[in-house]
Amino acid sequence: MNDATLERFYYDNKIVKYFGAATIIWGVVGMLVGVIAATQLFLPEANMGTPYTTFGRIRPLHTNAVIFAFVGNAIFAGVYYSMPRLLKTPMWNKSLSWFHFWGWQLIILAAAITLPLGLTTSKEYAELEWPIDIAIALVWVAFGANMIGTLIKRRERHMYVAIWFYLASFVTVAVLHIFNSFELPVSLFKSYSAYAGVQDALVQWWYGHNAVAFFLTTPFLGLMYYYLPKAANRPVYSYKLSIVHFWSLIFIYMWAGPHHLLYTALPEWAQVLGTVFSVMLIAPSWGGMVNGLLTLRGAWDKVRQDPVLKFMVVAVTAYGMATFEGPLLSLKNVNAIAHYTDWIVAHVHIGGLGWNGFLTFGVLYWMWPRIFKTTIYSTKLANVHFWIGTLGIVFYALPMYVAALTQFLMLREFDDMGRLAYGNFLQTVVELVPMYMLRAFGGLLYLSGAIIMIYNMYKTAQQGTFQEYEEDQAPALAKAYNPKGEFWHRAWERKPVFFTILATVAIAIGGAIEIIPTILVKSNVPTISSVKPYTPLELEGRDLYIKNGCVSCHSQMIRPFRFETERYGEYSKAGEFVYDRPFLWGSKRTGPDLHRVGGKYPDSWHYFHMQDPRSMSPGSLMPPYPWMLENTMDYADLPAKIRTLQKLGVPYPEGYDEQALADLSDQASKITANLKDAGIETLPNTEIVALIAYLQRLGTDIKATAGN
């Protein structure tokens, strides 16, 4: 080709450097918070005696930091490096790139401030309140616009497989975030979900499952398809396998959310759909794993020496393990064992630490020296990081599997008299403490590896010379192109807008078929006439429960198993949750289920339990909440809360916003009088009074068998 036909252009490495640095800095912060949270589960004193550092507040801080700050910045670093090189053009708009970078970091900072303050929606992986939700949507759209603009001005005719995954991730995350974040604001940092109870649970786990799919999986498959062949210097094993596994993965994934809600009050047909499609998921998921590992054919000798390939091989293997385990956990008989136990925690961290973490480390170790025009400072340190990280995963995951099986077997055991052998849930928790200690040790090992990486990256940058703009050249894309006999998918690959529309249709079908009937067909949620809206004081107590992250440790969903109904009471019914915005079914029981706790204990028991859990439950791992006995509630927003819920369909009487404060005072006075009878003096406007009102309401709307 004649040089005159070539166009010269420059790749922007500065944005890659910034996203790469943000990845590892936020990663260490998120992992450190995780180690603190893990320590709190066997050492309650690690909650540090303040409301801002309790497990319920920092657990969502940890998940948001590692998912959106660590993994999110890793995705963006990887995309901003690979996409221009695959398309032979710089990113479309440099200003959008920097708006994306600074906007995303400000969102992370907002999360780091609001979550410890208890400003949360309590929805898993979507805890941030409505102003931050809007900011996320704007920044995400800027990222997508920049990608699509780059595709339009590309010099490479066909989109490589990595870009298919980038596009599908952008479209799907936008759809998931927008629909799951439908909420009606009460004030600047308080809102109520547009969905209630069963519908809210289904939408949340449609989002939660597919956030894992399209934020933690598909973009990383895109990164795998670019960086693994680059690191191995081998072509991708099979182009046709990548086509089959891409389209089947994005279509099937969107149906699988209900497997998080098996044996709950979700309609049976939705549970069955979730299970069927989850089992089907193993094929496309393993298609990606096989394509990644077989790309290394003929290059396994390099794996012994190259830490980059070591990280990538373990990452792809962990992806295969996690995506085998996911369908396994969607089988009802396995889910009955695993749900609400530490098995789910282990499963999530095999994917998070192994797949996301190790692939991120591999990508950074490969990319960082190239933008600084040097080699990695210390291959030996990178290998040390690999082995420490691998040991960290083992020490994290294995004790969690042991903990899960131990707890399940204890919970379901009956004695010769037909009574629960371990009637007190706490008896099972204290047995898990050694496993929790090992888990924290594993997390500490993994964090230590990441700190070693920071040093290695810093020294690599110091010894190299940063190349802000990297020159390349390629011929312009010819306009006329319509070859005969072209493979059908090759034709799609040169039509990015058409391709994006097809991907959008593929991801929209599953969610629509599951969610729309659940919301519109009333028989899916049979109503119960005795279930009434929360009183104003109960509503304030519920918001306090949400603020303190109690849902992180306590479920409110009793499954129809004898060992659960004997322990907690009558199993939960769909109609009991029609006024729950958001739903609070939970996903992990570090403490007992609370759905039937109303009336089980006197008000004074709850007072002393919040003051010092061990005074009422010896050996409890729950932190004390003494400030609740002193902190007073501000009920200024109560009328606005009532009006907002009325707009959402809660049948409070017209004009009730003006009466609500008087009703609240009456109920608070009754609880205060009960406490006084037990020798406890407290003010009616303290947090503890509101929380007691909510806890005493739980499960009392229907006549239920008292649990042990």
XYZ file of C-alpha atoms in Angstrom, residues 195-455:
261
model
C -41.958 -0.945 43.018
C -43.140 -2.678 46.179
C -42.660 -6.092 47.741
C -42.582 -8.980 45.273
C -42.311 -6.693 42.226
C -39.454 -4.773 43.851
C -37.664 -8.045 44.643
C -37.990 -9.268 41.056
C -36.816 -5.978 39.512
C -33.957 -5.721 42.019
C -32.644 -9.221 41.285
C -33.190 -8.793 37.558
C -30.861 -5.815 38.059
C -28.597 -7.447 40.666
C -27.989 -10.639 38.692
C -27.460 -8.790 35.434
C -25.264 -6.111 36.972
C -22.977 -9.052 37.761
C -23.489 -10.242 34.180
C -23.012 -6.983 32.309
C -20.671 -5.055 34.606
C -18.539 -7.859 36.059
C -18.709 -10.401 33.220
C -19.307 -9.176 29.660
C -16.914 -6.187 29.727
C -14.275 -8.477 31.212
C -14.865 -11.015 28.455
C -14.201 -8.129 26.058
C -10.954 -7.376 27.910
C -10.051 -11.081 27.816
C -10.549 -11.196 24.052
C -8.116 -8.300 23.567
C -5.466 -8.692 26.268
C -5.141 -12.496 26.504
C -4.255 -12.957 22.804
C -1.925 -9.932 23.052
C -0.137 -11.291 26.120
C 0.120 -14.804 24.637
C 0.875 -13.542 21.118
C -1.683 -15.999 19.777
C -4.935 -15.479 17.824
C -8.286 -16.221 19.469
C -8.997 -19.951 19.273
C -12.374 -19.825 17.504
C -14.166 -16.929 15.819
C -17.398 -18.949 15.385
C -17.392 -20.023 19.038
C -17.138 -16.356 20.025
C -20.254 -15.584 17.907
C -22.303 -18.391 19.459
C -21.253 -17.654 23.013
C -21.742 -13.868 22.678
C -25.334 -13.942 21.416
C -26.477 -16.843 23.597
C -24.852 -15.292 26.688
C -26.471 -11.860 26.392
C -29.883 -13.377 25.570
C -29.980 -16.060 28.286
C -28.410 -14.020 31.094
C -31.367 -11.632 31.291
C -33.802 -14.421 32.226
C -31.823 -15.821 35.149
C -32.427 -13.198 37.889
C -35.252 -15.060 39.698
C -32.844 -17.813 40.785
C -31.878 -15.392 43.613
C -35.451 -15.703 44.916
C -36.111 -19.450 44.989
C -38.486 -20.634 47.734
C -39.525 -17.027 48.407
C -42.901 -15.345 47.831
C -42.048 -14.827 44.141
C -44.593 -16.526 41.818
C -43.601 -20.111 41.034
C -43.604 -19.594 37.253
C -40.962 -16.857 37.579
C -38.813 -19.086 39.796
C -39.025 -21.903 37.234
C -38.059 -19.581 34.379
C -35.076 -18.321 36.366
C -33.914 -21.868 37.098
C -34.306 -23.145 33.523
C -32.364 -20.275 31.972
C -29.712 -20.370 34.705
C -28.966 -24.006 33.913
C -28.773 -23.123 30.220
C -26.226 -20.400 31.042
C -23.461 -22.904 31.628
C -23.041 -23.521 27.866
C -22.341 -19.943 26.678
C -20.345 -19.169 29.837
C -18.055 -22.123 29.336
C -17.854 -21.255 25.632
C -16.043 -18.085 26.695
C -13.793 -19.933 29.122
C -12.858 -22.579 26.542
C -12.169 -19.928 23.908
C -9.886 -18.113 26.358
C -7.931 -21.140 27.559
C -7.544 -22.683 24.082
C -6.189 -19.377 22.822
C -3.120 -20.339 24.876
C -2.539 -23.516 22.827
C 1.139 -23.619 22.014
C 1.907 -20.870 24.543
C 1.693 -22.760 27.843
C 5.483 -22.626 28.170
C 5.135 -18.831 28.479
C 2.722 -19.196 31.397
C 5.528 -20.571 33.582
C 7.615 -17.401 33.199
C 5.105 -14.621 32.520
C 3.133 -13.320 35.543
C 0.675 -11.591 33.182
C -0.371 -14.935 31.698
C -0.431 -16.545 35.159
C -2.983 -13.957 36.319
C -5.031 -14.362 33.143
C -5.100 -18.171 33.238
C -6.292 -18.229 36.861
C -8.823 -15.476 36.034
C -10.370 -17.436 33.164
C -10.351 -20.617 35.264
C -12.098 -18.780 38.126
C -14.641 -17.522 35.585
C -15.296 -21.131 34.569
C -15.655 -22.208 38.217
C -18.029 -19.354 39.104
C -20.173 -19.897 35.999
C -20.450 -23.620 36.741
C -21.398 -22.879 40.342
C -24.026 -20.265 39.363
C -26.243 -22.732 37.455
C -25.623 -25.300 40.214
C -26.900 -22.833 42.827
C -30.019 -22.201 40.748
C -31.162 -25.808 41.233
C -33.789 -25.716 43.970
C -32.312 -28.556 46.021
C -28.860 -26.904 46.045
C -30.286 -23.423 46.570
C -32.133 -24.656 49.665
C -28.732 -25.427 51.192
C -26.786 -22.410 49.984
C -29.181 -19.459 50.143
C -28.716 -17.106 53.119
C -25.404 -18.858 53.977
C -21.723 -18.110 53.380
C -21.765 -20.311 50.264
C -23.126 -17.312 48.343
C -20.323 -15.140 49.763
C -17.736 -17.695 48.590
C -19.354 -17.919 45.144
C -19.324 -14.149 44.683
C -15.691 -13.863 45.752
C -14.461 -16.672 43.475
C -15.767 -14.474 40.655
C -14.757 -11.141 42.204
C -11.269 -11.987 43.444
C -10.419 -14.609 40.808
C -12.078 -13.440 37.595
C -12.333 -9.669 38.028
C -9.384 -9.084 40.326
C -6.850 -11.329 38.614
C -7.814 -10.288 35.078
C -7.489 -6.641 36.171
C -4.038 -7.319 37.600
C -2.993 -9.124 34.411
C -4.257 -6.305 32.176
C -2.504 -3.623 34.253
C 0.788 -5.543 34.383
C 0.641 -5.854 30.574
C -0.564 -2.327 29.764
C 1.273 -0.174 32.310
C 4.834 -0.790 31.034
C 3.698 -0.166 27.435
C 2.357 3.327 28.073
C 5.598 4.128 29.915
C 7.762 2.587 27.158
C 9.589 0.238 29.504
C 9.370 -3.236 31.024
C 7.786 -4.173 34.323
C 10.021 -3.033 37.196
C 10.083 -6.429 38.923
C 8.802 -9.667 37.426
C 9.727 -11.338 40.711
C 7.435 -9.008 42.686
C 4.639 -9.596 40.161
C 5.044 -13.357 40.707
C 4.991 -12.845 44.485
C 1.763 -10.856 44.019
C 0.304 -13.730 41.995
C 1.035 -16.390 44.617
C -0.049 -14.239 47.588
C -3.272 -13.368 45.736
C -3.929 -17.009 44.865
C -3.408 -18.064 48.490
C -5.707 -15.231 49.531
C -8.507 -16.599 47.331
C -8.041 -20.111 48.752
C -8.021 -18.898 52.371
C -11.085 -16.776 51.628
C -13.285 -19.230 49.745
C -12.666 -22.635 51.344
C -13.603 -21.598 54.915
C -16.791 -20.017 53.563
C -17.867 -23.296 51.952
C -17.175 -25.122 55.232
C -19.095 -22.436 57.161
C -22.095 -22.723 54.835
C -22.390 -26.502 55.077
C -21.789 -26.454 58.836
C -24.522 -23.895 59.420
C -27.045 -25.527 57.096
C -26.603 -28.947 58.721
C -26.986 -27.444 62.195
C -30.056 -25.381 61.281
C -31.960 -28.332 59.808
C -31.164 -30.837 62.573
C -33.986 -32.129 64.778
C -33.548 -34.131 67.973
C -35.270 -37.422 68.882
C -38.247 -35.513 70.272
C -38.859 -33.760 66.945
C -37.579 -30.419 68.199
C -34.856 -28.284 66.657
C -31.487 -29.509 67.922
C -30.127 -25.961 67.748
C -33.160 -23.829 68.516
C -31.154 -20.630 68.915
C -29.740 -19.312 65.614
C -26.769 -17.925 67.541
C -25.619 -21.481 68.348
C -24.781 -21.925 64.665
C -23.061 -18.537 64.296
C -20.526 -19.043 67.103
C -19.399 -22.270 65.408
C -18.424 -20.264 62.321
C -16.047 -17.828 64.054
C -12.832 -19.766 63.176
C -13.904 -19.798 59.499
C -14.584 -16.056 59.630
C -11.066 -15.512 60.995
C -9.550 -17.523 58.139
C -11.665 -15.555 55.639
C -10.307 -12.250 56.997
C -6.761 -13.650 56.761
C -7.395 -14.551 53.108
C -8.647 -11.031 52.431
C -5.547 -9.595 54.116
C -3.296 -11.727 51.873
C -5.161 -10.532 48.775
C -4.894 -6.893 49.917
C -1.153 -7.346 50.556
C -0.716 -8.492 46.960
C -2.499 -5.387 45.682
C -0.185 -3.170 47.784
C 2.830 -4.936 46.252
C 1.334 -4.143 42.835
C 1.053 -0.421 43.660
C 4.774 -0.358 44.476
